[in-house]
JSON list of C-alpha atoms in Angstrom, two decimals:
[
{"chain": "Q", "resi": 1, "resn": "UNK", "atom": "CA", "xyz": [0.00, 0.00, 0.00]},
{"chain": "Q", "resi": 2, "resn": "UNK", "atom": "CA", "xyz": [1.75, 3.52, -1.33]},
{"chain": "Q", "resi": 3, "resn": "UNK", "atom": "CA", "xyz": [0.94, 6.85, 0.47]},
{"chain": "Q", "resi": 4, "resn": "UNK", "atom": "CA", "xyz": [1.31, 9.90, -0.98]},
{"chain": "Q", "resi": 5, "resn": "UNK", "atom": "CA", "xyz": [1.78, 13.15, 0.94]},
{"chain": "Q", "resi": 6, "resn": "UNK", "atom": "CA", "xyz": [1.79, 16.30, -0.78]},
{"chain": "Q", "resi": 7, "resn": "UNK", "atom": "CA", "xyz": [3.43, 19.85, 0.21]},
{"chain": "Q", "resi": 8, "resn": "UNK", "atom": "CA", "xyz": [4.26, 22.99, -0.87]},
{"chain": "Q", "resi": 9, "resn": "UNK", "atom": "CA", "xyz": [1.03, 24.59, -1.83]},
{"chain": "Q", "resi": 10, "resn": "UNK", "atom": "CA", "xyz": [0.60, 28.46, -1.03]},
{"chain": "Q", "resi": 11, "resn": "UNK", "atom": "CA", "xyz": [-0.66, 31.60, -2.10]},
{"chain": "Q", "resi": 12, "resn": "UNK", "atom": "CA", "xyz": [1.46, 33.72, -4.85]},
{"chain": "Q", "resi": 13, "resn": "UNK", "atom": "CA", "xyz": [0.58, 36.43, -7.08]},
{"chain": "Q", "resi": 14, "resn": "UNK", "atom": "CA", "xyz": [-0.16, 36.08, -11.00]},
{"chain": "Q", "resi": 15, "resn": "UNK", "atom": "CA", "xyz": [2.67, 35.57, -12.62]},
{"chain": "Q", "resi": 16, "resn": "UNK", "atom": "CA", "xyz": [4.63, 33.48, -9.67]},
{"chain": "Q", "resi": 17, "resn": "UNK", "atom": "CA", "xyz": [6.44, 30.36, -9.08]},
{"chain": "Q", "resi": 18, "resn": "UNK", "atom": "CA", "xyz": [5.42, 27.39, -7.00]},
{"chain": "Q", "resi": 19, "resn": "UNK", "atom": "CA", "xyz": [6.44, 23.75, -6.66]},
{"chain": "Q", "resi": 20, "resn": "UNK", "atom": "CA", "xyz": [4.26, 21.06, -4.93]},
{"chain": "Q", "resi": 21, "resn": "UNK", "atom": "CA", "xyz": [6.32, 18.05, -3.83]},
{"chain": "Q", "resi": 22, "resn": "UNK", "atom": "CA", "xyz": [4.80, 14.24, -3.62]},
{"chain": "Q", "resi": 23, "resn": "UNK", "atom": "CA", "xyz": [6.17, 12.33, -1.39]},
{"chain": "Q", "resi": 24, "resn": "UNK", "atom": "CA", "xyz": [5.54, 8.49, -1.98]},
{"chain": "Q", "resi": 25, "resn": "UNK", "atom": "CA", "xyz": [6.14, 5.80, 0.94]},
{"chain": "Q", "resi": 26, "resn": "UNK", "atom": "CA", "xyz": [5.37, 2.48, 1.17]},
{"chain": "Q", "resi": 27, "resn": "UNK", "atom": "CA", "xyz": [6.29, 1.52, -2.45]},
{"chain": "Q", "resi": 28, "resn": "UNK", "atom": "CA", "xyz": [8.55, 2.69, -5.13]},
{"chain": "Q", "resi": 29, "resn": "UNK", "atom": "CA", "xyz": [6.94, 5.92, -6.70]},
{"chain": "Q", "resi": 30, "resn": "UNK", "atom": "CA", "xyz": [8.85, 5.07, -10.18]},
{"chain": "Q", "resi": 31, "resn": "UNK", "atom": "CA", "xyz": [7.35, 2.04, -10.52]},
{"chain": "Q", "resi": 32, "resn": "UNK", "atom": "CA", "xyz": [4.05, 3.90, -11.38]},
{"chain": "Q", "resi": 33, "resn": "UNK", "atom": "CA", "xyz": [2.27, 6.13, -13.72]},
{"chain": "Q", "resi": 34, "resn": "UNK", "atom": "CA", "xyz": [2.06, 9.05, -11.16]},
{"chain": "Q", "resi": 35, "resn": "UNK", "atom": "CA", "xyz": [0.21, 12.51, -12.37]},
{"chain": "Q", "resi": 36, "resn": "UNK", "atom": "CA", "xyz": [-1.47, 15.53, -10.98]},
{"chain": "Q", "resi": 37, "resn": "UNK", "atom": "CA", "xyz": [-4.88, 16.77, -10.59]},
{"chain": "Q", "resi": 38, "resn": "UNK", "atom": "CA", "xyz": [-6.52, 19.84, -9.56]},
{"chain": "Q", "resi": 39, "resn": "UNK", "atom": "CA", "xyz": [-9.83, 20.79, -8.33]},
{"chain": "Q", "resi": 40, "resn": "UNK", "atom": "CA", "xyz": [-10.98, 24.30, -7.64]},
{"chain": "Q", "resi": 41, "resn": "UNK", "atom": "CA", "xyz": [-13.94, 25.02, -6.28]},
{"chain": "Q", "resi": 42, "resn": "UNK", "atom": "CA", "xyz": [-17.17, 24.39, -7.57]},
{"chain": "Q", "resi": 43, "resn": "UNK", "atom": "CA", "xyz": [-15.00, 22.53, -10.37]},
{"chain": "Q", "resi": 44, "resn": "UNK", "atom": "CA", "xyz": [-15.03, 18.91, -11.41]},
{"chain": "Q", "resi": 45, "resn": "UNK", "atom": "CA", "xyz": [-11.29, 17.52, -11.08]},
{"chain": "Q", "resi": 46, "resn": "UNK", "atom": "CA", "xyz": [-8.83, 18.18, -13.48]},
{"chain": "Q", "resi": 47, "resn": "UNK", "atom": "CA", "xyz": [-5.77, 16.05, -14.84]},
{"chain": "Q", "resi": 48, "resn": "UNK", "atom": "CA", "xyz": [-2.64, 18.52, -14.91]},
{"chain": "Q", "resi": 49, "resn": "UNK", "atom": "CA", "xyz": [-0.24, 16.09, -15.69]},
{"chain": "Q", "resi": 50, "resn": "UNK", "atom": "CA", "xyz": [1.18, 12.81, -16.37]},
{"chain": "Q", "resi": 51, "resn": "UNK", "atom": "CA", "xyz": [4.24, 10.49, -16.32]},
{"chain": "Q", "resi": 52, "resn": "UNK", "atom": "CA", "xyz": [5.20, 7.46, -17.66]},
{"chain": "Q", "resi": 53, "resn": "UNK", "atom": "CA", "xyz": [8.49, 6.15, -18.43]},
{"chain": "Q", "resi": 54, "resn": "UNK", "atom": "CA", "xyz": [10.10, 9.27, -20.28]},
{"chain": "Q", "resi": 55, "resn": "UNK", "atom": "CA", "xyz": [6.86, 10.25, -21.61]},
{"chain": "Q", "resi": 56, "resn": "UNK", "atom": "CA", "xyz": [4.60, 13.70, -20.13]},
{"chain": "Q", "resi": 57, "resn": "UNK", "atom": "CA", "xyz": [1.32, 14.75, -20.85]},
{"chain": "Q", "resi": 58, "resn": "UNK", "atom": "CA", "xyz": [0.33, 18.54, -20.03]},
{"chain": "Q", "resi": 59, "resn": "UNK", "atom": "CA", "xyz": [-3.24, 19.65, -20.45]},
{"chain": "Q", "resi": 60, "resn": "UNK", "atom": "CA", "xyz": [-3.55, 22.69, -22.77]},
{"chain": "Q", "resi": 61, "resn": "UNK", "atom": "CA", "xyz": [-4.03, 25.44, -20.17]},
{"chain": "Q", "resi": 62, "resn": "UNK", "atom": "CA", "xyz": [-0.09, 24.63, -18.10]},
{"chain": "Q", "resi": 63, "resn": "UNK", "atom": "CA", "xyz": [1.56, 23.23, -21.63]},
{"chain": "Q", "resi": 64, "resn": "UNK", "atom": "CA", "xyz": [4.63, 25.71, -21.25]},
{"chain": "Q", "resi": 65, "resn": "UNK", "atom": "CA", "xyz": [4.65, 26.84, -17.37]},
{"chain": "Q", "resi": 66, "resn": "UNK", "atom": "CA", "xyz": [3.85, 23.39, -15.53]},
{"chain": "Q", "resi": 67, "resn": "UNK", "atom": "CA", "xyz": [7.04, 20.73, -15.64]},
{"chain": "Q", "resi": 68, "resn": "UNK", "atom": "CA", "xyz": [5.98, 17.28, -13.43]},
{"chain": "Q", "resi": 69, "resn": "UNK", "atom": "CA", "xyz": [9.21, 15.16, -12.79]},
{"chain": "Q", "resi": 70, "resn": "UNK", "atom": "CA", "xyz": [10.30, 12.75, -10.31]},
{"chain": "Q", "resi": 71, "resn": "UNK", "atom": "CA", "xyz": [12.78, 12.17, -7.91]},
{"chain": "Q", "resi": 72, "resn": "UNK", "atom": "CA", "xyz": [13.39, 8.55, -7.53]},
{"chain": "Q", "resi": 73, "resn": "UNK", "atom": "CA", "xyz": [16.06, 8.74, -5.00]},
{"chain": "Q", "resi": 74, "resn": "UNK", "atom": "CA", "xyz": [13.88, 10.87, -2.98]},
{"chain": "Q", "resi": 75, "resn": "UNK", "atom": "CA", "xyz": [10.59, 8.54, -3.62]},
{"chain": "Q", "resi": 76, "resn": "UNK", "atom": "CA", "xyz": [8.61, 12.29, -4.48]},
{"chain": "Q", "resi": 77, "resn": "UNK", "atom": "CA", "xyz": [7.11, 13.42, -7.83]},
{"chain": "Q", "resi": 78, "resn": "UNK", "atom": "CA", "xyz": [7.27, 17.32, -8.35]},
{"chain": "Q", "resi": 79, "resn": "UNK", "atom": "CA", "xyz": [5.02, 19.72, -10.15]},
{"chain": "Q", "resi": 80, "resn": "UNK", "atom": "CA", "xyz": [7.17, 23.12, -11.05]},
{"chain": "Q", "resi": 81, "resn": "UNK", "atom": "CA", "xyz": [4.45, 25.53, -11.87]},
{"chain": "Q", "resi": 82, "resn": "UNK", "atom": "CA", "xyz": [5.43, 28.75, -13.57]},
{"chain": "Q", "resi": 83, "resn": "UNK", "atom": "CA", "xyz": [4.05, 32.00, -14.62]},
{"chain": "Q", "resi": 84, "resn": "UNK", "atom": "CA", "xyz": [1.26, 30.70, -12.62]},
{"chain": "Q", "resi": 85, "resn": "UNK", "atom": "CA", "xyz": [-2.61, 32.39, -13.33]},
{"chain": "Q", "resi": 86, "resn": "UNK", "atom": "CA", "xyz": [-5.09, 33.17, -11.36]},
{"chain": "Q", "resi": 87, "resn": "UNK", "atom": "CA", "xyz": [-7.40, 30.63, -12.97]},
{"chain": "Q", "resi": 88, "resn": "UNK", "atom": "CA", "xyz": [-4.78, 27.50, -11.94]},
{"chain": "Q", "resi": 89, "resn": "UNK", "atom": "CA", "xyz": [-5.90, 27.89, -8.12]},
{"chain": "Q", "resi": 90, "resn": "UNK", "atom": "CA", "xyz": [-6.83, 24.63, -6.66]},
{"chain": "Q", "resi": 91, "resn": "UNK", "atom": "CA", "xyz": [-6.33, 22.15, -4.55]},
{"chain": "Q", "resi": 92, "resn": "UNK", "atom": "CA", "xyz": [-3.84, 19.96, -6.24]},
{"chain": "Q", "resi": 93, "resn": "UNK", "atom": "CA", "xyz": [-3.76, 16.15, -5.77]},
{"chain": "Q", "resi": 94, "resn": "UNK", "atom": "CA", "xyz": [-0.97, 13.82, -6.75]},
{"chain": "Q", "resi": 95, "resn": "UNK", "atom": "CA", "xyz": [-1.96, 10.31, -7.81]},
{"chain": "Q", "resi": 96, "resn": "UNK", "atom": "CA", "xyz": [-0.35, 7.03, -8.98]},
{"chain": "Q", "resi": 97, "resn": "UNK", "atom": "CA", "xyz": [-1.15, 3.61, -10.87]},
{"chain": "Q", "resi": 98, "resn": "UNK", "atom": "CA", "xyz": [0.59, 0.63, -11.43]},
{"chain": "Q", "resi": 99, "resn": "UNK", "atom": "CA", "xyz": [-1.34, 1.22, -15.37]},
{"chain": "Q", "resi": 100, "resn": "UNK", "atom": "CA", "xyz": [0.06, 3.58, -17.89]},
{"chain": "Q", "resi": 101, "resn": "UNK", "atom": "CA", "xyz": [-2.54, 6.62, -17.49]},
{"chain": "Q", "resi": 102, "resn": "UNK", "atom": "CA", "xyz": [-5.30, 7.28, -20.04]},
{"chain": "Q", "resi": 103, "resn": "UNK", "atom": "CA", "xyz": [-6.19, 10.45, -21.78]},
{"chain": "Q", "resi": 104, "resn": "UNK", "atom": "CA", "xyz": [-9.43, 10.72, -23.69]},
{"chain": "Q", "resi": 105, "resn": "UNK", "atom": "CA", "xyz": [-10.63, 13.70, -25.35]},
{"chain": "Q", "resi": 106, "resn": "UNK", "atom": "CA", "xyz": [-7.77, 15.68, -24.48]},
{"chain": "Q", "resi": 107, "resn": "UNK", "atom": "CA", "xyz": [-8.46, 14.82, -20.59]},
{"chain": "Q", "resi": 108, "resn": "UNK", "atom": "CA", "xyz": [-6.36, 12.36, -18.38]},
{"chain": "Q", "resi": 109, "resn": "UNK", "atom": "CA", "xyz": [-8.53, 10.03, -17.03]},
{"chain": "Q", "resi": 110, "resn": "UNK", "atom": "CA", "xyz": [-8.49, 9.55, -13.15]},
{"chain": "Q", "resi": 111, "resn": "UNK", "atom": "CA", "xyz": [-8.79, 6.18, -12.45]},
{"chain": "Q", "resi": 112, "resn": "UNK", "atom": "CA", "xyz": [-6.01, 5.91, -10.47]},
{"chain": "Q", "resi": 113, "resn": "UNK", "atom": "CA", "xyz": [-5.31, 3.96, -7.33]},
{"chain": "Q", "resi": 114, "resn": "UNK", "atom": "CA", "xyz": [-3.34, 5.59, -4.82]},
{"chain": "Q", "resi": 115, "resn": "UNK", "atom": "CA", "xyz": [-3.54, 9.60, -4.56]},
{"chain": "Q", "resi": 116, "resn": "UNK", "atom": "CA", "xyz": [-2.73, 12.03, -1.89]},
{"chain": "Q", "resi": 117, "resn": "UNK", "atom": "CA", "xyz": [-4.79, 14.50, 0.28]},
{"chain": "Q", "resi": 118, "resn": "UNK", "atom": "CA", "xyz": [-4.37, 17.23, -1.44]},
{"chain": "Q", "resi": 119, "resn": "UNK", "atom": "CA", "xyz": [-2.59, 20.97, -1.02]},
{"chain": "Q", "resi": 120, "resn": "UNK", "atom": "CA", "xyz": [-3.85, 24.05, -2.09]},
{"chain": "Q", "resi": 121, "resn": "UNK", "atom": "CA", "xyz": [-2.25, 26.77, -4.50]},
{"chain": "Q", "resi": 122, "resn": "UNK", "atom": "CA", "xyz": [-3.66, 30.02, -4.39]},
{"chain": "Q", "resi": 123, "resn": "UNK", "atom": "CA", "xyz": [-2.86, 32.63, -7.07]},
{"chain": "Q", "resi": 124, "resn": "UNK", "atom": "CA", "xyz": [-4.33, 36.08, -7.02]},
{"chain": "Q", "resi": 125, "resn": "UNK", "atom": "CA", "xyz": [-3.96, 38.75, -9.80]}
]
């Protein structure tokens, strides 16, 4: 059974930096597809991104600012989010799967087994 813990959520004004850590224990975290979601409020949840092997997938709206990489000596999966917008605020949820993740229509499927509780990113303009 993996846990995931996430950190390093905040508030930041348009245009700032942020980067939201994973930390996977447990299990090894490279093992897995892991991505990240997003929900803001009044939202449905959102797939940010996705890894697996070498491969990323970015939705449209952070292709360009967001970067997701992992650390596997550290066992924690990172989300570098630049030039960040007012509309990315959220509560952002890291998730893995021992599958290869799915993307239909343009949107990453979240049928994933393991995911975290969850930190928030505030952004204000």
């Amino acid at each position: 059974q993996m846990k995931l813990v996430e950190s390093g959520g905040g508030s930041v004004q348009a245009g700032g930096s942020l980067t939201l850590s994973c930390a996977a224990s447990g299990d090894t975290l490279s093992s897995y597809s892991p991505a990240w979601f997003r929900q803001a409020p009044g939202k449905e949840r959102e797939g940010v991104a996705a890894l697996y092997n070498s491969n990323t997938w970015y939705t449209d709206s952070v292709k360009g600012r967001f970067t997701i990489t992992v650390d596997s000596a550290k066992n924690t999966l990172f989300l570098q989010m630049n030039s960040l917008q007012p509309e990315d605020s959220a509560t952002y949820y890291c998730a893995a799967d021992s599958r290869p993740p799915l993307v239909s229509g343009g949107k990453l499927i979240g049928d994933f087994r393991y995911w975290g509780q969850g930190t928030t990113v505030t952004v204000s303009s």
